[in-house]
Amino acid sequence: MDDIETAKAILVIGSNTTECHPIIGLRIKKAVMQNDCKLIVAEPKHIRLCYYADKWLQLKPGTDVALINGMMNVMVEEGLADDPFINDRCECDRYDELKAMLKDYTPEKVSEITGVPADDIREAARTFANADNAAIIYAMGITQHTTGTDNVMTLANLAMMTGNIGKPGTGVNPLRGQNNVQGACDVGALPNVLTGYKPVTDPETREKFEKAWGVKLPEEPGLTATEMMSAAAEGKIKAMYIVGENPMLSDANLHHAEKALKNLDFLVVEDIFLTETAQLADVVLPAASFAEKEGTFSATDRRVQRVRKALDAPGEARPDNEIVADLAKRMGYEMANVEPAAVMDEIASLTPQYGGISHARLDALPDGERLHWPCPDADHPGTPILHTEVFTRGKGWFAPAEWQAPAEQPDKEYPLTLTTGRVLWQYHTGTMTRKSDGINEIDPHGHVWISPDDAEKYGVENGKKAVVTTRRGDIDIEAMVTERVPNGVIFIPFHYVESAANILTNDVVDPVSKVPEFKVSAAKVKAK
Amino acid sequence: MSGNGNGHAYKVVLGYGTCGIAAGATAVKEALEQEVESGGYDVDLDIAGCMGLCFKEPVVEIFDRDGCSVVYGDITAKKVPQLLEEHVGKGQVIEDWVVKKSEDPNACDGDFLANQLRVVLRNCGKINPESIEEYIEIGGYEAARKALTSMTPEEVIDEVSTSGIRGRGGAGFPTGTKWGFARKSPGDEKYLICNADEGDPGAFMDRSVLEGDPHTVLEGMILAGFAIGARQGYIYCRAEYPLALKRLDIAIEECHQKGFLGENIFGSDWSFDVKVKKGAGAFVCGEETAMMASIEGQRGMPKPRPPFPANSGLWGKPTNINNVETFAAIPWIIAEGGEKYADIGTEKSKGTKVFCLAGKVRRTGLAEVPMGYTLRQVIFDVGGGIAGGREFKAVQMGGPSGGCLPAEKLDTQVDYDQITAAGAIIGSGGMIVADNRTCMVDLARYFLSFTQDESCGKCTPCRIGTKRMLEILERICEGKGEPEDIEKLQILAGDIKDASLCALGGTAPNPVLTTLRYFKDEYEDHILNHKCAAGSCPALITLYIDAETCTGCAACVKVCPTDAITGEKKEPHVIDAEACIRCKMCLSRCPSESIIAE
Amino acid sequence: MEHECTCSTKFADVDDLRPLEEIIERYGSEKGALIPLLQEAQDAYGYLDEKIMREIAKRAGYQFSQVFGVATFFAQFRLKPIGEYLIKVCHGTACHVAGATQITDEVANQLGIKEGETTPDNKFTLESVMCLGACALAPIMVVGDDTHGKLKPTSIKKVLKHYAGPSGSQASEGDDAE
Amino acid sequence: MEQIKVEIDGLACEAPKGSTILDIARANGIDIPTLCYDPRLSPYGACRLCLVEVEGARALLPACCAKADDGMVIQTTNEKLERIRKTLVELLVSDHPMECQGCSKSGRCELQRLADKYGITESSFTGEVHEYDLHRENPFVMRDYNKCIMCGRCIRICREVQGVGVYDFVNRGFKAVPGTPYDRPMQETPCEFCGQCISTCPTGAIKARPYEDFGRVAALDMLRNACAYFKMPEEDMMKALGLESWVTRTTCAYCGCGCQLDIHVIDNKIVEITSPVMVGSGQGNLCVKGRFGYDFVSSSERLTRPLIKKKGKFEEAEWDEALSLVAKKLGDTKKKSGPDSIGVLSSARATNEDNYLIQKFARAVIGTNNVDHCARL
């Protein structure tokens, strides 16, 4: 991420970077303000980055694939693609297939789908393609769609087509939603892979871990979080152990989540607060916060950094490692040394990417204290930029994707498109930020953002309560009448339990990633 | 301009610059127009910029068919009918009103002009500044045409280098060298700036040139732009000079029409244009980096140099900045040759310099003299000595960055190095003459309060240092000075000079340092004896009425804010020293100058 | 001298944004045009109201803080309304030596206001300014657009009288130089 | 990269071309005092403390701005330079309330350090001092411009780094002061409360208010008063008291940018969060959450004992009881309905080590791959 500053063009799509990833936002701003970088922002609502943008493409929610295909159409038509890179580094027949598909995505047609003027699409395409090095930054605005996987593939197509892979200031850069999403995935907190993304279905992998752990391991991939909820609702999952998560505010279609959790025979929640989810639990285990324990986080750019204990946990709260180990012991499994440093050594021994990472090494590093994985051995300096020579899988693989409309379209009864997200002041379900007095003084409650025209149309007043309804349910929330959202679109941040946006969101998921479509639901609004 | 080629018997030219207008030239203009019309005189009426005879404004010059002229001063609307009737009607000169006659240059006050050598001011007062035709008629724009059509930029720079001219804005850096830097600095986009932000109190030659001969400045800029490779020029002019701004706008418009500015000027493949930027009232914007910040739309705060503007100036591009007087001399240098210019002046200071004579001198106005004249020549031969027959005490040169030179330095030659060695600077060329009623401590305090007021506040020494110096001086003027204050002033002055970010702060202590050098006794008098010998510092003087000359008119009584003056009508009055707050309001009211401050 | 100039121009009301829009449009996207924008806005409205500066910031793409910073840096900009006639007493060196302080005192005395203030009838605003470059006629002051030179405290009353009548009805004879 | 050689105080130094004199000096362990310098910002050259003498140069050069040329011979200290620096500090002190005891910046105030270095307790140049009102109208940023030394760092960091521009200088000369237009509260500006201005302010002019106000200050006050009294930097004082660990370097638990935090703890309470300058992804910059969002750690609502729901109500329990119950219930479910009837949700906010153990627990202990976290949410 440090090299973002050197990019000469940046496409930010589906990411309100300055509010959700403020420090990466600083890097983007620095690139624009001090290094003459051209910034293209593709985003339905007006975000702060728009002030710095050369081009703001105000697309309709859920039309990202169409927009990017449109930009690529322009690049092909105008000969702006990086042909040497494509010939050298990518599978050429796949590129031909992509080109064939792109023919239909003329700027005019795309303009109809996305609402972005055709000339803006052309200009954005030229700006991006003509920059020496151009980076793409995306976040949940790309992934939280039924077409999330297509969205990501399409962005990868764009980066490969322009040769913007494997150099400083380029790449397709996902911004992870939470501090250690990257790390949780790296160490196997996923149903289909073990650490280092090794599939559970691979016998060799299993054998390695079985040997290390001394037990037989299940062969079939497990259920994802959203599937577990459905399975719980159906009675297939009977007990759950939830550590530090709050699906009762973060899941799509909360009424469904509530039903699922209440249907469980047994629920144990381990957290630092009595969250909405913990309140449904049979047993609640008090955990230590990040400031009260040792360990590591892996940031969004694969930067592994230390977490250190700064103070003692309150009362009898215990760090997660001790609780899990204690529980395992009571269930007949002795976890060897669960001191965090020893655990990291165990991870390193089983995970090639983390092979050279240890607490001792991180602690001995001078300023910066980071190692980017892959870092296979103790002498390896880490890898800040991926794919410099070849792609992980060899030749670059273009995956053409046609645009598909979001699962739920506005209609007569629900004429508005609801999209959700975060605001600067709050974080996720507010477990942490809403316990901070100052932040609550500045940002005491949530708002539904609505355009002045729509506000008038639906009789909603600025600063007054409104009722927002979708097919899943309804919430009361204060209205903020603002030109930052276009007509036909409303936005609600999801941090606030008293006006929980996820009561409204659609729990239909992307077929591959299983990510729900938080970003698009059909909704209606009226004054309360 | 010489003669009047268009067939009239006389040409009557009215000096119509800011000084003239302030002295009532507009009424004179109307009267002239009305009288010529009603009297049916065979007269070509015209206006011109300031001739520099500020002490005689409004000024009217009348030319006959042979080009002989008579300059009349102190003309009012009431005098106009008589002037036309006598001079134009009867052909008789009104001797009492004459300032100068062309056939007898030294008569009357003519020696004011006769003792000058005018290069920069060569056209001021002679041509109508609002007419490009008049400028062209006397050879204007020939230098630019010659350079653009037959010289290389390097040749232009060489010619300027040969002339030896040094920047007239104050620092005295060789202009040719400066242009050479800008020329050599890499980059296609370069800028040229004309510094017309004449901020030094007491200097007004730039205003006079812009009002009297704007085309000379534009021609100088065209030459400079060509020489360094800049296609865009800016004139940064004070908003306090509305007439100069108006005439610049007219001149630029005329140039566009003639093809002297814009694309492919003079039929060459060179393009150059000029935009006027109006200053917004900050002395510090005379500093190059602050001026550029201001043109860029920022607070006018200077930046450290290096990088110098020649490498990284306006919008980060190579930029060359010269002041009005420098540009005004360039066309002459190109037309007449650098060597001819170099023949004038001293070894290290070539050419002429315009000084603004003001203060307690008899003849105030613009004096352009060859470098090397002595101060005595300027003040006494040109300026006619001290007004009111008082005694010369000091001359303040270079405004707030300069210093005060005493009588024993009157024979110093006017030349960058000698004036600097004496403790002042040539600066922009202000010369304020002080007589024995000017308190030198108060003058130093005045300049400090000026720089303190104009400090941008960026660097520590200037922002707080000059403030503390001013506070010490204020204490001294109020009679509350301590003996160690002089040492404190000296420490602060030295460190502020060394440590300040820009020239404003770096030169701010100069007025204090030179007054300490030449008039330390006055400081000591204030501190130790609580006396202001000049009778200037209110806290240190007493006012009394000379009973012998007082007529008892009671004019003073009416203005006294504390009713401290009493007396019977037509009898000598007295001032109650206890009640008197020494505001000196009465002093200027007294028709018989009977009130004395000591 | 006569007063044909724009001394008695009525300024636009700050609630009327049309003159400002015209100014902003004229400068378009010209780089670094903040100072001329403020100058023209002040010419149009007589001073820089918060509303006007906010509008300039928004429309011309500046931070409001930057606009305010510039407006408070330069002496020319005024954040408060002024009277019909702005009186600027020059305090350049020549004027200082020639008694500019007494001139300011006298004007203040005559009008019953302090430096920087406006008379209750909104007729006059008194300011001290740096050198106006007419040093040879020191001390001088400018009323509206008219320059008055070689002043003495005794001549102030007469000068002010010319402007004191109802708006635009100044006395015709105006040669105040002595 | 092209290298140049210079001599600083007699020491031969080598550095990449384009380095400033200050860069080279600091890289070689030569201390040049500064006040308006922050490596995060473009050089400014206003405080004049870093003036150095360069052989052959017409004037003293500010080391923070002046680029070194090959072969330069530089003196960073001599009698003249030290005299100037002393005068400058005295001038700053002459308009600064030297009430260090009671100022929470005591011990890390850059002006205080310099005043100590030059032995200045009060200025010999007395005169007018500013009397501004204290600004404390928002919950995060407290401004006391009487302590401002006009280095402009707050203005520049807000513009150059945060790209916001809450402040600019208002007025000029001695009257100039950084401020919001019309002195409006910061909530009425585009302020994002990132606190970058707090992080760069060299004196007590801009401070973090939460750490001033909320009853956490008693111990800190004592510490800082001690620092002021003994004229000791905070770190040295902590070391002297044997409290090395009071500042802990860790990684922010919010968005995933991976900013490095220094958590300052006294009496098991977080008293301030700062970020080390030029270290980690934030380079010393944080956002409102990272800088001010850690009240929750010491919240009274934290869970402190295990809870077991009995008859629909939570009751506090011993760890042993709670864990035994969980082990039994999970074991029973596994036995009855198979391991895949159990789901485990780990946390994207937990550490790598904890996540590893949790998935290991699911797979090795329960025997299911039903383990996931909220990556998708």
Tab-separated table of N, CA and C in Angstrom, chain B residues 200-294:
chain	number	residue	atom	x	y	z
B	200	ASP	N	7.548	50.717	-0.568
B	200	ASP	CA	8.351	51.539	0.328
B	200	ASP	C	7.683	52.883	0.517
B	201	PRO	N	7.347	53.204	1.744
B	201	PRO	CA	6.778	54.534	1.925
B	201	PRO	C	7.823	55.567	1.516
B	202	GLY	N	7.428	56.503	0.720
B	202	GLY	CA	8.374	57.519	0.291
B	202	GLY	C	8.923	57.284	-1.093
B	203	ALA	N	8.510	56.206	-1.732
B	203	ALA	CA	8.970	55.959	-3.097
B	203	ALA	C	7.760	55.942	-4.015
B	204	PHE	N	7.826	56.712	-5.094
B	204	PHE	CA	6.683	56.732	-6.000
B	204	PHE	C	7.113	56.841	-7.452
B	205	MET	N	8.379	56.459	-7.722
B	205	MET	CA	8.836	56.575	-9.112
B	205	MET	C	8.167	55.555	-10.008
B	206	ASP	N	7.880	54.386	-9.473
B	206	ASP	CA	7.237	53.370	-10.307
B	206	ASP	C	5.841	53.829	-10.711
B	207	ARG	N	5.144	54.411	-9.747
B	207	ARG	CA	3.829	54.942	-10.063
B	207	ARG	C	3.939	55.986	-11.161
B	208	SER	N	4.917	56.876	-11.018
B	208	SER	CA	5.055	57.948	-11.990
B	208	SER	C	5.373	57.405	-13.371
B	209	VAL	N	6.217	56.388	-13.417
B	209	VAL	CA	6.555	55.810	-14.723
B	209	VAL	C	5.332	55.136	-15.329
B	210	LEU	N	4.627	54.351	-14.530
B	210	LEU	CA	3.449	53.652	-15.063
B	210	LEU	C	2.382	54.643	-15.494
B	211	GLU	N	2.256	55.737	-14.753
B	211	GLU	CA	1.251	56.734	-15.117
B	211	GLU	C	1.702	57.575	-16.299
B	212	GLY	N	3.005	57.792	-16.398
B	212	GLY	CA	3.498	58.722	-17.397
B	212	GLY	C	3.995	58.068	-18.674
B	213	ASP	N	4.395	56.789	-18.572
B	213	ASP	CA	4.988	56.160	-19.751
B	213	ASP	C	4.842	54.640	-19.678
B	214	PRO	N	3.601	54.160	-19.637
B	214	PRO	CA	3.407	52.722	-19.430
B	214	PRO	C	4.004	51.874	-20.547
B	215	HIS	N	4.044	52.427	-21.753
B	215	HIS	CA	4.528	51.614	-22.870
B	215	HIS	C	6.006	51.262	-22.728
B	216	THR	N	6.774	52.155	-22.119
B	216	THR	CA	8.183	51.847	-21.908
B	216	THR	C	8.335	50.573	-21.078
B	217	VAL	N	7.485	50.459	-20.059
B	217	VAL	CA	7.557	49.287	-19.195
B	217	VAL	C	7.159	48.039	-19.970
B	218	LEU	N	6.088	48.156	-20.747
B	218	LEU	CA	5.660	46.999	-21.527
B	218	LEU	C	6.733	46.594	-22.535
B	219	GLU	N	7.360	47.588	-23.144
B	219	GLU	CA	8.400	47.260	-24.120
B	219	GLU	C	9.569	46.560	-23.429
B	220	GLY	N	9.907	47.048	-22.244
B	220	GLY	CA	10.969	46.397	-21.482
B	220	GLY	C	10.614	44.957	-21.157
B	221	MET	N	9.341	44.736	-20.848
B	221	MET	CA	8.910	43.368	-20.530
B	221	MET	C	8.940	42.473	-21.764
B	222	ILE	N	8.531	43.036	-22.915
B	222	ILE	CA	8.575	42.243	-24.150
B	222	ILE	C	10.014	41.789	-24.404
B	223	LEU	N	10.935	42.717	-24.212
B	223	LEU	CA	12.349	42.396	-24.435
B	223	LEU	C	12.816	41.323	-23.450
B	224	ALA	N	12.407	41.487	-22.197
B	224	ALA	CA	12.837	40.524	-21.184
B	224	ALA	C	12.215	39.161	-21.436
B	225	GLY	N	10.935	39.145	-21.783
B	225	GLY	CA	10.248	37.892	-22.058
B	225	GLY	C	10.937	37.146	-23.189
B	226	PHE	N	11.276	37.894	-24.223
B	226	PHE	CA	11.983	37.302	-25.365
B	226	PHE	C	13.341	36.761	-24.913
B	227	ALA	N	14.019	37.554	-24.088
B	227	ALA	CA	15.371	37.179	-23.679
B	227	ALA	C	15.396	35.907	-22.834
B	228	ILE	N	14.462	35.793	-21.903
B	228	ILE	CA	14.532	34.623	-21.008
B	228	ILE	C	13.697	33.455	-21.517
B	229	GLY	N	12.793	33.714	-22.437
B	229	GLY	CA	11.963	32.635	-22.966
B	229	GLY	C	10.636	32.483	-22.254
B	230	ALA	N	10.121	33.592	-21.738
B	230	ALA	CA	8.817	33.556	-21.075
B	230	ALA	C	7.754	34.037	-22.045
B	231	ARG	N	6.632	33.349	-22.057
B	231	ARG	CA	5.549	33.774	-22.942
B	231	ARG	C	4.432	34.463	-22.196
B	232	GLN	N	4.497	34.412	-20.895
B	232	GLN	CA	3.464	35.092	-20.123
B	232	GLN	C	4.135	36.015	-19.119
B	233	GLY	N	3.705	37.261	-19.127
B	233	GLY	CA	4.204	38.216	-18.152
B	233	GLY	C	3.083	38.679	-17.248
B	234	TYR	N	3.436	39.021	-16.024
B	234	TYR	CA	2.467	39.604	-15.100
B	234	TYR	C	3.020	40.934	-14.611
B	235	ILE	N	2.150	41.889	-14.465
B	235	ILE	CA	2.543	43.112	-13.769
B	235	ILE	C	1.794	43.108	-12.452
B	236	TYR	N	2.539	43.021	-11.379
B	236	TYR	CA	1.910	43.005	-10.056
B	236	TYR	C	1.914	44.430	-9.535
B	237	CYS	N	0.787	45.073	-9.623
B	237	CYS	CA	0.722	46.505	-9.314
B	237	CYS	C	-0.169	46.752	-8.112
B	238	ARG	N	0.235	47.685	-7.304
B	238	ARG	CA	-0.549	48.025	-6.109
B	238	ARG	C	-1.938	48.519	-6.489
B	239	ALA	N	-2.912	48.093	-5.733
B	239	ALA	CA	-4.269	48.575	-5.971
B	239	ALA	C	-4.383	50.040	-5.586
B	240	GLU	N	-3.418	50.521	-4.790
B	240	GLU	CA	-3.464	51.921	-4.357
B	240	GLU	C	-3.128	52.862	-5.507
B	241	TYR	N	-2.776	52.319	-6.656
B	241	TYR	CA	-2.428	53.143	-7.816
B	241	TYR	C	-3.485	52.997	-8.915
B	242	PRO	N	-4.685	53.514	-8.685
B	242	PRO	CA	-5.745	53.279	-9.676
B	242	PRO	C	-5.424	53.867	-11.052
B	243	LEU	N	-4.775	55.020	-11.059
B	243	LEU	CA	-4.496	55.642	-12.348
B	243	LEU	C	-3.461	54.836	-13.135
B	244	ALA	N	-2.467	54.334	-12.429
B	244	ALA	CA	-1.463	53.516	-13.100
B	244	ALA	C	-2.114	52.258	-13.667
B	245	LEU	N	-3.013	51.662	-12.886
B	245	LEU	CA	-3.692	50.456	-13.350
B	245	LEU	C	-4.527	50.746	-14.591
B	246	LYS	N	-5.199	51.897	-14.558
B	246	LYS	CA	-6.055	52.255	-15.691
B	246	LYS	C	-5.194	52.447	-16.942
B	247	ARG	N	-4.087	53.147	-16.781
B	247	ARG	CA	-3.264	53.423	-17.956
B	247	ARG	C	-2.563	52.166	-18.462
B	248	LEU	N	-2.251	51.272	-17.554
B	248	LEU	CA	-1.675	49.993	-17.991
B	248	LEU	C	-2.689	49.218	-18.826
B	249	ASP	N	-3.932	49.191	-18.332
B	249	ASP	CA	-4.978	48.481	-19.082
B	249	ASP	C	-5.116	49.058	-20.481
B	250	ILE	N	-5.118	50.391	-20.554
B	250	ILE	CA	-5.232	51.029	-21.869
B	250	ILE	C	-4.044	50.639	-22.739
B	251	ALA	N	-2.853	50.720	-22.158
B	251	ALA	CA	-1.640	50.450	-22.936
B	251	ALA	C	-1.610	49.009	-23.435
B	252	ILE	N	-2.033	48.068	-22.579
B	252	ILE	CA	-2.017	46.656	-22.993
B	252	ILE	C	-3.016	46.428	-24.132
B	253	GLU	N	-4.171	47.065	-23.987
B	253	GLU	CA	-5.187	46.948	-25.028
B	253	GLU	C	-4.655	47.498	-26.354
B	254	GLU	N	-3.991	48.648	-26.271
B	254	GLU	CA	-3.413	49.239	-27.490
B	254	GLU	C	-2.381	48.303	-28.116
B	255	CYS	N	-1.583	47.676	-27.254
B	255	CYS	CA	-0.562	46.759	-27.750
B	255	CYS	C	-1.192	45.571	-28.461
B	256	HIS	N	-2.285	45.066	-27.886
B	256	HIS	CA	-2.965	43.949	-28.556
B	256	HIS	C	-3.429	44.367	-29.939
B	257	GLN	N	-3.971	45.570	-30.005
B	257	GLN	CA	-4.470	46.030	-31.305
B	257	GLN	C	-3.340	46.177	-32.321
B	258	LYS	N	-2.195	46.588	-31.821
B	258	LYS	CA	-1.058	46.804	-32.735
B	258	LYS	C	-0.296	45.518	-33.035
B	259	GLY	N	-0.645	44.473	-32.309
B	259	GLY	CA	0.120	43.236	-32.496
B	259	GLY	C	1.470	43.250	-31.796
B	260	PHE	N	1.579	44.070	-30.754
B	260	PHE	CA	2.828	44.103	-29.986
B	260	PHE	C	2.774	43.129	-28.809
B	261	LEU	N	1.570	42.712	-28.490
B	261	LEU	CA	1.394	41.682	-27.461
B	261	LEU	C	0.443	40.653	-28.040
B	262	GLY	N	0.603	39.416	-27.628
B	262	GLY	CA	-0.264	38.354	-28.133
B	262	GLY	C	0.548	37.366	-28.951
B	263	GLU	N	-0.111	36.793	-29.946
B	263	GLU	CA	0.554	35.780	-30.767
B	263	GLU	C	1.473	36.445	-31.795
B	264	ASN	N	2.603	35.846	-32.052
B	264	ASN	CA	3.519	36.266	-33.120
B	264	ASN	C	3.704	37.778	-33.180
B	265	ILE	N	4.216	38.313	-32.125
B	265	ILE	CA	4.288	39.772	-32.059
B	265	ILE	C	5.365	40.325	-32.978
B	266	PHE	N	5.122	41.517	-33.451
B	266	PHE	CA	6.006	42.192	-34.418
B	266	PHE	C	6.267	41.302	-35.642
B	267	GLY	N	5.285	40.459	-35.941
B	267	GLY	CA	5.454	39.596	-37.108
B	267	GLY	C	6.486	38.493	-36.900
B	268	SER	N	7.030	38.391	-35.686
B	268	SER	CA	8.017	37.335	-35.446
B	268	SER	C	7.273	36.049	-35.085
B	269	ASP	N	8.009	34.988	-34.767
B	269	ASP	CA	7.316	33.790	-34.323
B	269	ASP	C	7.260	33.733	-32.796
B	270	TRP	N	7.523	34.864	-32.170
B	270	TRP	CA	7.499	34.910	-30.716
B	270	TRP	C	6.148	35.399	-30.222
B	271	SER	N	5.625	34.727	-29.204
B	271	SER	CA	4.358	35.152	-28.619
B	271	SER	C	4.583	35.531	-27.163
B	272	PHE	N	3.953	36.602	-26.794
B	272	PHE	CA	4.138	37.083	-25.422
B	272	PHE	C	2.925	37.917	-25.028
B	273	ASP	N	2.441	37.675	-23.831
B	273	ASP	CA	1.314	38.478	-23.367
B	273	ASP	C	1.528	38.898	-21.916
B	274	VAL	N	0.797	39.919	-21.550
B	274	VAL	CA	0.969	40.486	-20.214
B	274	VAL	C	-0.386	40.615	-19.545
B	275	LYS	N	-0.428	40.222	-18.289
B	275	LYS	CA	-1.641	40.342	-17.494
B	275	LYS	C	-1.336	41.209	-16.274
B	276	VAL	N	-2.301	42.014	-15.877
B	276	VAL	CA	-2.094	42.843	-14.691
B	276	VAL	C	-2.711	42.149	-13.492
B	277	LYS	N	-1.936	42.033	-12.431
B	277	LYS	CA	-2.462	41.501	-11.176
B	277	LYS	C	-2.449	42.637	-10.165
B	278	LYS	N	-3.585	42.840	-9.543
B	278	LYS	CA	-3.698	43.936	-8.602
B	278	LYS	C	-3.294	43.459	-7.221
B	279	GLY	N	-2.365	44.126	-6.619
B	279	GLY	CA	-1.983	43.782	-5.249
B	279	GLY	C	-3.142	44.073	-4.322
B	280	ALA	N	-3.077	43.476	-3.136
B	280	ALA	CA	-4.213	43.652	-2.248
B	280	ALA	C	-3.802	44.286	-0.924
B	281	GLY	N	-2.646	44.920	-0.932
B	281	GLY	CA	-2.268	45.631	0.268
B	281	GLY	C	-1.425	44.817	1.212
B	282	ALA	N	-0.237	44.473	0.790
B	282	ALA	CA	0.713	43.820	1.688
B	282	ALA	C	2.110	44.187	1.195
B	283	PHE	N	2.814	44.931	2.018
B	283	PHE	CA	4.160	45.381	1.661
B	283	PHE	C	5.065	44.198	1.358
B	284	VAL	N	4.882	43.119	2.110
B	284	VAL	CA	5.777	41.970	1.969
B	284	VAL	C	5.681	41.364	0.569
B	285	CYS	N	4.599	41.635	-0.134
B	285	CYS	CA	4.458	41.087	-1.483
B	285	CYS	C	5.425	41.716	-2.473
B	286	GLY	N	6.160	42.722	-2.043
B	286	GLY	CA	7.252	43.198	-2.866
B	286	GLY	C	8.392	42.184	-2.893
B	287	GLU	N	8.408	41.299	-1.910
B	287	GLU	CA	9.399	40.224	-1.870
B	287	GLU	C	8.990	39.199	-2.919
B	288	GLU	N	9.982	38.727	-3.689
B	288	GLU	CA	9.658	37.914	-4.855
B	288	GLU	C	8.785	36.695	-4.541
B	289	THR	N	9.192	35.902	-3.534
B	289	THR	CA	8.455	34.661	-3.289
B	289	THR	C	7.051	34.954	-2.739
B	290	ALA	N	6.938	36.027	-1.962
B	290	ALA	CA	5.618	36.384	-1.435
B	290	ALA	C	4.726	36.874	-2.571
B	291	MET	N	5.326	37.624	-3.489
B	291	MET	CA	4.556	38.119	-4.625
B	291	MET	C	4.016	36.948	-5.452
B	292	MET	N	4.861	35.950	-5.646
B	292	MET	CA	4.410	34.804	-6.431
B	292	MET	C	3.305	34.052	-5.694
B	293	ALA	N	3.440	33.927	-4.379
B	293	ALA	CA	2.384	33.276	-3.603
B	293	ALA	C	1.078	34.032	-3.791
B	294	SER	N	1.165	35.333	-3.774
B	294	SER	CA	-0.028	36.150	-3.915
B	294	SER	C	-0.639	36.011	-5.310
